[in-house]
């Protein structure tokens, strides 16, 4: 599959404006995919900029190494989770870090990877095919309460409990093995009734996030990215759904505050002062205030050319 791996990078110009790559700079792309962003960063930082890159998908890593061949001697690409960047990149060594989250077009379009109900394929969904847990194992092994929790918390599915029970009844007759098998069951129990989105959309998103521990990876990855950044270095994240976007905002807000507090409630009287670790940054072209609440989004022209970019949101922070 590796030779066919292709992925259209989102908001390349906006990412470059945010990260401001310079000659001799050191950069990290924790979700390198087809290396579209990475190639742009290396071009902008020529002739001596350096890039660390990784991806959980072995096919992406192979594709990135081919794509970046013209920059030989200026990059290191590994297969691995961006959550582990700080384990192999020196603290305080990077001028910028990019995390382009979610599944890639190459993964979604490959039937054999089992990410999409648009194609008949095995119920897999692993970004790293070396791991053992698949979507089929989760769907066939988890109890109703566990499935409902995944569907609601990771997919925002309102019919989570009913669909979880339907899956348990169905799997007593036969195991779930394919994407279409699961999608057709969901459509029977939650028909569209004129809605544009397929009723399986949220369920497939939730399963993918759970199988790949995307929430845990993002939590660790954000902390690791902050660790490997130099003072003044920038962290750019591109999110594609509200759950991960909220995590990015919460991470930034907590570390931009000049105080800390214990417990789950911010009580002004119990605040303890501390120096903020970062601040929000705004890419210049859009002239927006550095607010966590206002993300940079793709242009209408980009969305027309690449409809999958429509839900992308770019947020940028700078280490203090």
Coordinates of N, CA and C in Angstrom, one line a residue, residues 62-288:
X62 N 7.1 5.5 5.0 CA 7.7 5.1 3.8 C 7.4 6.2 2.7
X63 N 6.2 6.7 2.7 CA 5.8 7.7 1.7 C 6.6 9.0 2.0
X64 N 6.7 9.4 3.3 CA 7.4 10.6 3.7 C 8.9 10.5 3.3
X65 N 9.5 9.4 3.6 CA 10.9 9.3 3.2 C 11.1 9.4 1.7
X66 N 10.2 8.9 0.9 CA 10.4 9.1 -0.5 C 10.1 10.6 -0.9
X67 N 9.1 11.1 -0.3 CA 8.8 12.5 -0.6 C 9.9 13.5 -0.2
X68 N 10.6 13.2 0.8 CA 11.6 14.1 1.3 C 13.0 13.7 0.8
X69 N 13.1 12.8 -0.1 CA 14.4 12.4 -0.6 C 15.3 13.6 -1.1
X70 N 14.7 14.6 -1.7 CA 15.4 15.7 -2.2 C 16.1 16.6 -1.0
X71 N 15.6 16.3 0.2 CA 16.2 17.0 1.4 C 17.1 16.1 2.2
X72 N 17.7 15.1 1.5 CA 18.5 14.2 2.2 C 19.6 14.9 3.1
X73 N 19.7 14.3 4.3 CA 20.7 14.9 5.2 C 20.1 16.0 6.1
X74 N 18.8 16.3 5.9 CA 18.2 17.4 6.7 C 17.0 16.9 7.4
X75 N 16.8 15.6 7.6 CA 15.6 15.2 8.3 C 15.8 13.8 8.9
X76 N 15.1 13.5 9.9 CA 15.0 12.1 10.5 C 13.5 11.7 10.6
X77 N 13.1 10.6 10.0 CA 11.7 10.2 10.1 C 11.7 8.8 10.7
X78 N 10.8 8.7 11.7 CA 10.6 7.4 12.4 C 9.2 7.0 12.4
X79 N 8.9 5.7 12.6 CA 7.6 5.2 12.8 C 7.3 5.2 14.3
X80 N 6.3 5.9 14.7 CA 6.0 6.0 16.2 C 4.9 7.0 16.4
X81 N 4.5 7.0 17.7 CA 3.4 7.9 18.1 C 4.0 9.3 18.5
X82 N 3.4 10.4 18.1 CA 3.9 11.7 18.4 C 3.8 11.9 19.9
X83 N 3.1 11.1 20.6 CA 3.0 11.2 22.1 C 4.4 11.0 22.7
X84 N 5.3 10.3 21.9 CA 6.6 9.9 22.4 C 7.7 10.8 21.9
X85 N 7.4 12.0 21.3 CA 8.4 12.9 20.7 C 9.5 13.2 21.7
X86 N 9.1 13.5 22.9 CA 10.1 13.9 23.9 C 11.0 12.8 24.4
X87 N 10.8 11.6 24.0 CA 11.6 10.5 24.3 C 12.8 10.4 23.4
X88 N 12.8 11.0 22.2 CA 13.9 10.9 21.3 C 14.3 12.2 20.7
X89 N 13.7 13.3 21.1 CA 14.1 14.7 20.7 C 14.5 15.4 21.9
X90 N 15.6 16.1 21.9 CA 16.2 16.7 23.1 C 15.3 17.8 23.6
X91 N 15.2 18.0 24.9 CA 14.4 19.1 25.4 C 14.9 20.4 25.0
X92 N 14.0 21.4 24.7 CA 14.4 22.7 24.4 C 15.2 22.8 23.1
X93 N 15.0 21.9 22.1 CA 15.8 21.9 20.9 C 15.1 22.4 19.6
X94 N 13.7 22.5 19.7 CA 13.0 22.7 18.5 C 12.4 24.2 18.4
X95 N 12.5 24.7 17.2 CA 11.9 26.1 17.0 C 10.4 26.0 16.8
X96 N 9.9 24.9 16.3 CA 8.5 24.8 16.1 C 8.1 23.3 16.1
X97 N 6.8 23.0 16.5 CA 6.3 21.6 16.4 C 4.9 21.7 15.7
X98 N 4.6 20.8 14.8 CA 3.3 20.7 14.2 C 2.7 19.4 14.5
X99 N 1.4 19.4 14.8 CA 0.6 18.2 15.0 C -0.7 18.4 14.2
X100 N -0.7 17.6 13.1 CA -1.9 17.6 12.2 C -2.7 16.3 12.6
X101 N -3.7 16.5 13.3 CA -4.4 15.3 14.0 C -5.4 14.6 13.1
X102 N -5.8 13.5 13.6 CA -6.9 12.7 12.9 C -6.4 11.8 11.9
X103 N -7.3 11.1 11.2 CA -6.9 10.1 10.1 C -6.6 10.9 8.8
X104 N -5.8 10.3 8.0 CA -5.4 10.9 6.7 C -6.4 10.4 5.6
X105 N -6.4 11.1 4.5 CA -7.2 10.7 3.4 C -6.7 9.3 2.9
X106 N -5.4 9.1 2.9 CA -4.9 7.8 2.5 C -5.4 6.7 3.3
X107 N -5.6 6.9 4.6 CA -6.1 5.9 5.5 C -7.6 5.7 5.2
X108 N -8.3 6.8 5.1 CA -9.8 6.7 4.9 C -10.2 6.1 3.6
X109 N -9.3 6.3 2.6 CA -9.7 5.8 1.3 C -9.2 4.4 1.0
X110 N -8.4 3.8 1.9 CA -7.9 2.4 1.7 C -8.9 1.4 2.4
X111 N -9.6 0.7 1.6 CA -10.6 -0.2 2.1 C -10.0 -1.2 3.1
X112 N -8.8 -1.7 2.8 CA -8.2 -2.7 3.6 C -7.8 -2.2 5.0
X113 N -7.9 -0.9 5.2 CA -7.5 -0.3 6.6 C -8.8 -0.3 7.4
X114 N -9.9 -0.3 6.9 CA -11.2 -0.4 7.6 C -11.5 0.9 8.4
X115 N -11.1 2.0 8.0 CA -11.5 3.3 8.7 C -12.9 3.8 8.3
X116 N -13.3 3.5 7.1 CA -14.5 4.2 6.5 C -15.6 3.2 6.2
X117 N -16.8 3.5 6.4 CA -18.0 2.7 6.0 C -18.3 2.9 4.5
X118 N -17.6 3.8 3.9 CA -17.8 4.1 2.5 C -17.2 2.9 1.6
X119 N -16.4 2.1 2.2 CA -15.7 1.0 1.5 C -15.9 -0.3 2.3
X120 N -16.2 -1.4 1.6 CA -16.2 -2.6 2.3 C -14.8 -3.1 2.6
X121 N -14.5 -3.4 3.9 CA -13.2 -3.8 4.3 C -13.3 -4.4 5.7
X122 N -12.2 -4.9 6.2 CA -12.1 -5.5 7.5 C -12.3 -4.3 8.6
X123 N -13.0 -4.7 9.7 CA -13.2 -3.7 10.7 C -11.9 -3.6 11.5
X124 N -11.0 -2.7 11.0 CA -9.6 -2.7 11.6 C -9.4 -1.3 12.3
X125 N -9.1 -0.3 11.5 CA -9.0 1.1 12.0 C -7.7 1.4 12.8
X126 N -6.7 0.5 12.7 CA -5.4 0.7 13.4 C -4.5 1.7 12.5
X127 N -4.1 2.8 13.2 CA -3.1 3.6 12.5 C -1.8 2.9 12.4
X128 N -1.4 2.3 13.5 CA -0.2 1.5 13.6 C -0.6 0.0 13.5
X129 N -0.4 -0.6 12.4 CA -0.8 -2.0 12.2 C 0.0 -3.0 13.0
X130 N 1.0 -2.5 13.7 CA 1.7 -3.4 14.6 C 1.0 -3.6 15.9
X131 N 0.0 -2.8 16.3 CA -0.7 -3.0 17.5 C -1.7 -4.1 17.4
X132 N -2.1 -4.7 18.5 CA -3.0 -5.8 18.4 C -4.5 -5.4 18.4
X133 N -4.9 -4.4 19.1 CA -6.3 -4.0 19.2 C -6.8 -3.5 17.9
X134 N -7.9 -4.1 17.4 CA -8.6 -3.6 16.2 C -10.0 -3.2 16.6
X135 N -10.7 -2.5 15.7 CA -12.1 -2.1 15.9 C -13.0 -3.4 16.0
X136 N -12.7 -4.4 15.3 CA -13.5 -5.7 15.4 C -13.4 -6.3 16.8
X137 N -12.2 -6.3 17.3 CA -12.0 -6.8 18.7 C -12.8 -6.0 19.7
X138 N -12.8 -4.7 19.5 CA -13.5 -3.8 20.4 C -15.0 -4.0 20.3
X139 N -15.5 -4.0 19.1 CA -17.0 -4.2 18.9 C -17.5 -5.5 19.3
X140 N -16.7 -6.6 19.1 CA -17.1 -7.9 19.5 C -16.8 -8.3 20.9
X141 N -15.9 -7.5 21.6 CA -15.5 -7.9 23.0 C -16.0 -7.0 24.1
X142 N -16.3 -5.7 23.8 CA -16.7 -4.8 24.9 C -18.1 -5.0 25.2
X143 N -18.5 -4.8 26.5 CA -19.9 -4.9 26.9 C -20.7 -3.7 26.5
X144 N -22.0 -3.7 26.7 CA -22.8 -2.6 26.3 C -22.5 -1.3 26.9
X145 N -22.2 -1.3 28.2 CA -21.8 -0.1 28.9 C -20.5 0.5 28.4
X146 N -19.5 -0.3 28.1 CA -18.3 0.2 27.5 C -18.5 0.8 26.1
X147 N -19.2 0.1 25.3 CA -19.5 0.6 23.9 C -20.3 1.9 24.0
X148 N -21.3 2.0 24.8 CA -22.1 3.2 24.9 C -21.2 4.4 25.4
X149 N -20.3 4.1 26.3 CA -19.4 5.2 26.8 C -18.5 5.7 25.7
X150 N -18.0 4.8 24.9 CA -17.1 5.1 23.7 C -17.9 6.0 22.7
X151 N -19.1 5.5 22.4 CA -19.9 6.2 21.4 C -20.3 7.6 21.9
X152 N -20.7 7.7 23.1 CA -21.1 9.0 23.6 C -19.9 10.0 23.9
X153 N -18.9 9.5 24.6 CA -17.8 10.4 25.0 C -16.9 10.7 23.8
X154 N -16.7 9.8 22.9 CA -15.7 10.0 21.8 C -16.4 10.4 20.5
X155 N -17.7 10.1 20.4 CA -18.4 10.4 19.1 C -19.6 11.4 19.3
X156 N -20.0 11.6 20.6 CA -21.1 12.5 20.8 C -22.4 11.9 20.3
X157 N -22.5 10.6 20.2 CA -23.7 9.9 19.7 C -24.8 9.8 20.7
X158 N -26.0 10.5 20.4 CA -27.1 10.5 21.4 C -27.7 9.2 21.6
X159 N -27.7 8.3 20.5 CA -28.3 7.0 20.7 C -27.3 6.0 21.1
X160 N -26.3 6.4 21.9 CA -25.2 5.5 22.2 C -25.7 4.2 22.9
X161 N -26.5 4.3 23.9 CA -27.0 3.1 24.6 C -27.8 2.2 23.7
X162 N -28.7 2.7 23.0 CA -29.5 1.9 22.1 C -28.7 1.2 21.0
X163 N -27.8 1.9 20.5 CA -26.9 1.3 19.4 C -26.0 0.2 20.0
X164 N -25.5 0.5 21.2 CA -24.6 -0.5 21.9 C -25.4 -1.8 22.2
X165 N -26.6 -1.7 22.6 CA -27.5 -2.9 22.9 C -27.7 -3.6 21.6
X166 N -28.0 -2.8 20.5 CA -28.2 -3.5 19.2 C -27.0 -4.3 18.7
X167 N -25.9 -3.7 18.9 CA -24.6 -4.4 18.5 C -24.5 -5.7 19.3
X168 N -24.8 -5.7 20.6 CA -24.7 -6.9 21.4 C -25.6 -8.0 21.0
X169 N -26.9 -7.6 20.6 CA -27.8 -8.5 20.1 C -27.4 -9.1 18.8
X170 N -26.9 -8.3 17.9 CA -26.5 -8.8 16.6 C -25.3 -9.7 16.7
X171 N -24.3 -9.4 17.6 CA -23.1 -10.2 17.6 C -23.4 -11.6 18.3
X172 N -24.5 -11.8 18.9 CA -24.9 -13.1 19.4 C -25.2 -14.0 18.2
X173 N -25.6 -13.5 17.1 CA -25.8 -14.3 15.9 C -24.6 -14.4 15.0
X174 N -23.8 -13.4 14.9 CA -22.6 -13.4 14.1 C -21.6 -12.3 14.6
X175 N -20.3 -12.6 14.4 CA -19.3 -11.6 14.8 C -19.3 -10.5 13.7
X176 N -19.0 -9.3 14.2 CA -18.8 -8.2 13.3 C -17.3 -8.3 12.7
X177 N -17.3 -8.3 11.4 CA -16.0 -8.5 10.7 C -15.7 -7.4 9.7
X178 N -16.7 -6.7 9.2 CA -16.5 -5.8 8.1 C -17.1 -4.4 8.5
X179 N -16.7 -3.4 7.8 CA -17.2 -2.0 8.0 C -18.6 -1.9 7.5
X180 N -19.0 -2.5 6.4 CA -20.3 -2.4 5.9 C -21.3 -3.1 6.8
X181 N -20.9 -4.2 7.4 CA -21.7 -5.0 8.3 C -22.1 -4.1 9.5
X182 N -21.2 -3.4 10.1 CA -21.5 -2.5 11.2 C -22.3 -1.3 10.8
X183 N -21.9 -0.7 9.6 CA -22.7 0.5 9.2 C -24.1 0.2 8.9
X184 N -24.4 -1.0 8.3 CA -25.7 -1.4 7.9 C -26.6 -1.6 9.1
X185 N -26.0 -2.2 10.2 CA -26.7 -2.4 11.4 C -27.1 -1.0 12.0
X186 N -26.2 -0.1 12.1 CA -26.4 1.2 12.6 C -27.5 1.9 11.8
X187 N -27.5 1.8 10.5 CA -28.5 2.5 9.7 C -29.9 1.9 9.9
X188 N -29.9 0.6 10.2 CA -31.2 0.0 10.5 C -31.8 0.5 11.8
X189 N -31.0 0.7 12.8 CA -31.5 1.2 14.1 C -31.5 2.7 14.2
X190 N -30.8 3.4 13.4 CA -30.8 4.9 13.4 C -30.9 5.4 12.0
X191 N -32.1 5.2 11.3 CA -32.2 5.6 9.9 C -32.0 7.1 9.7
X192 N -31.6 7.5 8.5 CA -31.2 8.9 8.3 C -32.4 9.9 8.4
X193 N -33.6 9.5 8.0 CA -34.7 10.4 8.0 C -34.4 11.7 7.3
X194 N -33.8 11.7 6.2 CA -33.4 12.9 5.4 C -32.2 13.6 5.8
X195 N -31.5 13.1 6.9 CA -30.3 13.7 7.3 C -29.1 13.5 6.3
X196 N -28.3 14.5 6.1 CA -27.2 14.3 5.1 C -26.1 13.3 5.6
X197 N -25.8 13.4 6.8 CA -24.7 12.6 7.4 C -25.2 11.2 7.6
X198 N -24.3 10.2 7.3 CA -24.7 8.8 7.5 C -24.7 8.6 9.0
X199 N -25.7 7.8 9.5 CA -25.8 7.6 11.0 C -24.6 6.9 11.6
X200 N -23.8 6.2 10.8 CA -22.6 5.6 11.3 C -21.4 6.5 11.5
X201 N -21.5 7.7 11.1 CA -20.4 8.6 11.1 C -19.8 8.8 12.5
X202 N -20.6 9.1 13.5 CA -20.1 9.3 14.8 C -19.6 8.0 15.5
X203 N -20.2 6.9 15.1 CA -19.8 5.6 15.7 C -18.4 5.3 15.2
X204 N -18.2 5.4 13.9 CA -16.9 5.1 13.3 C -15.8 6.0 13.9
X205 N -16.2 7.3 14.0 CA -15.2 8.2 14.6 C -14.8 7.8 16.0
X206 N -15.8 7.5 16.8 CA -15.6 7.1 18.2 C -14.7 5.8 18.3
X207 N -15.0 4.8 17.4 CA -14.2 3.6 17.4 C -12.8 3.8 17.0
X208 N -12.6 4.7 16.0 CA -11.2 5.0 15.6 C -10.4 5.7 16.7
X209 N -11.0 6.6 17.4 CA -10.4 7.3 18.5 C -10.0 6.3 19.6
X210 N -11.0 5.4 19.9 CA -10.7 4.5 21.0 C -9.6 3.5 20.6
X211 N -9.7 2.9 19.4 CA -8.7 1.9 19.0 C -7.3 2.5 19.0
X212 N -7.2 3.7 18.6 CA -5.8 4.3 18.5 C -5.5 5.2 19.8
X213 N -6.3 5.2 20.8 CA -6.1 6.0 22.0 C -5.7 7.4 21.6
X214 N -6.4 8.0 20.7 CA -6.1 9.3 20.2 C -6.2 10.4 21.3
X215 N -7.0 10.2 22.3 CA -7.1 11.2 23.4 C -5.9 11.1 24.3
X216 N -5.5 9.9 24.7 CA -4.3 9.8 25.5 C -3.1 10.2 24.8
X217 N -3.0 9.9 23.5 CA -1.9 10.3 22.7 C -1.8 11.9 22.6
X218 N -2.9 12.5 22.4 CA -2.9 14.0 22.3 C -2.5 14.6 23.6
X219 N -3.0 14.1 24.7 CA -2.6 14.6 26.0 C -1.1 14.5 26.2
X220 N -0.6 13.4 26.0 CA 0.9 13.2 26.1 C 1.7 14.0 25.1
X221 N 1.1 14.0 23.9 CA 1.8 14.7 22.8 C 1.9 16.2 23.0
X222 N 0.9 16.8 23.5 CA 1.0 18.3 23.7 C 2.0 18.6 24.8
X223 N 2.0 17.8 25.9 CA 3.0 18.0 26.9 C 4.4 17.8 26.4
X224 N 4.6 16.7 25.6 CA 5.9 16.5 25.0 C 6.4 17.5 24.1
X225 N 5.4 18.1 23.3 CA 5.8 19.1 22.3 C 6.3 20.4 23.1
X226 N 5.6 20.7 24.1 CA 6.0 21.9 24.9 C 7.4 21.6 25.5
X227 N 7.7 20.4 25.9 CA 9.0 20.1 26.4 C 10.1 20.3 25.4
X228 N 9.9 19.9 24.2 CA 11.0 19.9 23.2 C 11.2 21.3 22.5
X229 N 10.2 22.2 22.8 CA 10.3 23.5 22.2 C 11.3 24.4 22.9
X230 N 12.0 25.2 22.1 CA 12.8 26.2 22.7 C 11.9 27.3 23.3
X231 N 12.5 28.2 24.1 CA 11.7 29.4 24.5 C 11.5 30.2 23.2
X232 N 10.3 30.7 23.0 CA 10.0 31.4 21.8 C 9.5 30.5 20.7
X233 N 9.7 29.2 20.9 CA 9.2 28.2 19.8 C 7.7 28.1 19.8
X234 N 7.2 27.7 18.6 CA 5.8 27.7 18.4 C 5.2 26.2 18.2
X235 N 4.1 26.0 18.8 CA 3.3 24.8 18.6 C 2.1 25.0 17.8
X236 N 1.9 24.4 16.7 CA 0.7 24.5 15.9 C 0.0 23.2 15.8
X237 N -1.3 23.2 16.1 CA -2.1 22.0 16.0 C -3.3 22.2 15.0
X238 N -3.5 21.2 14.2 CA -4.7 21.2 13.3 C -5.6 20.1 13.8
X239 N -6.8 20.5 14.2 CA -7.8 19.5 14.7 C -8.9 19.4 13.7
X240 N -9.7 18.3 13.8 CA -10.8 18.0 12.9 C -12.1 17.7 13.6
X241 N -12.1 17.6 14.9 CA -13.4 17.4 15.6 C -13.3 18.1 16.9
X242 N -14.5 18.4 17.5 CA -14.6 19.2 18.7 C -13.9 18.7 19.9
X243 N -13.8 17.4 20.0 CA -13.2 16.8 21.2 C -11.8 17.1 21.3
X244 N -11.0 16.9 20.2 CA -9.6 17.1 20.3 C -9.3 18.7 20.3
X245 N -10.2 19.4 19.6 CA -10.0 20.9 19.6 C -10.2 21.4 21.0
X246 N -11.1 20.9 21.7 CA -11.4 21.3 23.1 C -10.1 21.0 24.0
X247 N -9.5 19.8 23.8 CA -8.3 19.4 24.5 C -7.2 20.4 24.3
X248 N -7.0 20.8 23.0 CA -6.0 21.8 22.7 C -6.2 23.1 23.3
X249 N -7.5 23.6 23.3 CA -7.8 24.8 24.0 C -7.6 24.8 25.5
X250 N -8.0 23.7 26.1 CA -7.8 23.5 27.5 C -6.4 23.5 27.9
X251 N -5.6 22.8 27.1 CA -4.1 22.7 27.3 C -3.5 24.1 27.3
X252 N -3.9 24.9 26.2 CA -3.3 26.2 26.0 C -3.7 27.2 27.1
X253 N -5.0 27.1 27.4 CA -5.5 28.1 28.5 C -4.9 27.8 29.8
X254 N -4.7 26.5 30.2 CA -4.2 26.2 31.5 C -2.7 26.7 31.6
X255 N -2.0 26.6 30.5 CA -0.6 27.0 30.5 C -0.3 28.4 30.2
X256 N -1.3 29.1 29.7 CA -1.2 30.5 29.5 C -1.6 31.4 30.7
X257 N -2.2 30.7 31.7 CA -2.5 31.4 33.0 C -1.3 31.7 33.8
X258 N -1.4 32.8 34.6 CA -0.3 33.2 35.5 C -0.6 32.7 36.9
X259 N -1.4 31.6 37.0 CA -1.6 31.0 38.3 C -2.0 29.6 38.1
X260 N -2.0 28.8 39.2 CA -2.4 27.4 39.2 C -3.4 27.2 40.3
X261 N -4.1 26.1 40.3 CA -5.0 25.8 41.4 C -5.2 24.3 41.5
X262 N -5.5 23.8 42.6 CA -5.7 22.3 42.8 C -7.2 22.0 42.8
X263 N -7.5 20.8 42.5 CA -8.9 20.4 42.4 C -9.5 20.7 41.0
X264 N -10.7 20.4 40.8 CA -11.4 20.7 39.6 C -12.0 22.0 39.4
X265 N -12.1 22.8 40.5 CA -12.7 24.1 40.4 C -11.7 25.2 40.7
X266 N -11.8 26.3 39.8 CA -10.9 27.4 39.9 C -11.5 28.4 40.9
X267 N -11.1 28.4 42.1 CA -11.6 29.3 43.2 C -10.5 30.4 43.3
X268 N -10.9 31.6 43.0 CA -9.9 32.7 43.0 C -9.1 32.8 44.3
X269 N -9.8 32.6 45.4 CA -9.1 32.7 46.7 C -8.0 31.6 46.9
X270 N -8.1 30.6 46.2 CA -7.1 29.4 46.4 C -6.1 29.4 45.2
X271 N -6.1 30.4 44.4 CA -5.1 30.4 43.3 C -3.7 30.6 43.8
X272 N -2.7 30.0 43.2 CA -1.3 30.1 43.5 C -0.6 30.7 42.3
X273 N 0.1 31.8 42.5 CA 0.8 32.5 41.3 C 1.9 31.6 40.7
X274 N 2.1 31.7 39.4 CA 3.2 31.0 38.8 C 3.4 31.7 37.4
X275 N 4.5 31.5 36.8 CA 4.8 32.1 35.5 C 4.1 31.3 34.4
X276 N 3.4 32.0 33.5 CA 2.8 31.2 32.4 C 3.8 30.5 31.5
X277 N 3.5 29.4 30.9 CA 4.4 28.6 30.1 C 4.3 29.0 28.7
X278 N 3.2 29.5 28.2 CA 3.0 29.8 26.8 C 2.0 30.9 26.6
X279 N 1.9 31.4 25.4 CA 0.8 32.4 25.0 C 0.3 32.0 23.7
X280 N -1.0 32.4 23.4 CA -1.6 32.2 22.1 C -1.0 33.1 21.1
X281 N -0.9 32.6 19.9 CA -0.3 33.4 18.8 C -1.3 33.4 17.6
X282 N -1.2 34.5 16.8 CA -2.1 34.6 15.6 C -1.3 34.7 14.4
X283 N -1.6 33.8 13.4 CA -0.9 34.0 12.1 C -1.3 35.4 11.5
X284 N -0.4 36.1 10.9 CA -0.6 37.5 10.5 C -1.7 37.6 9.4
X285 N -1.8 36.7 8.4 CA -2.7 36.9 7.3 C -4.2 37.2 7.7
X286 N -4.6 36.5 8.8 CA -6.0 36.6 9.2 C -6.2 37.7 10.2
X287 N -5.1 38.3 10.8 CA -5.2 39.5 11.7 C -6.2 39.2 12.8
X288 N -6.1 38.1 13.4 CA -7.0 37.8 14.5 C -6.3 37.9 15.8

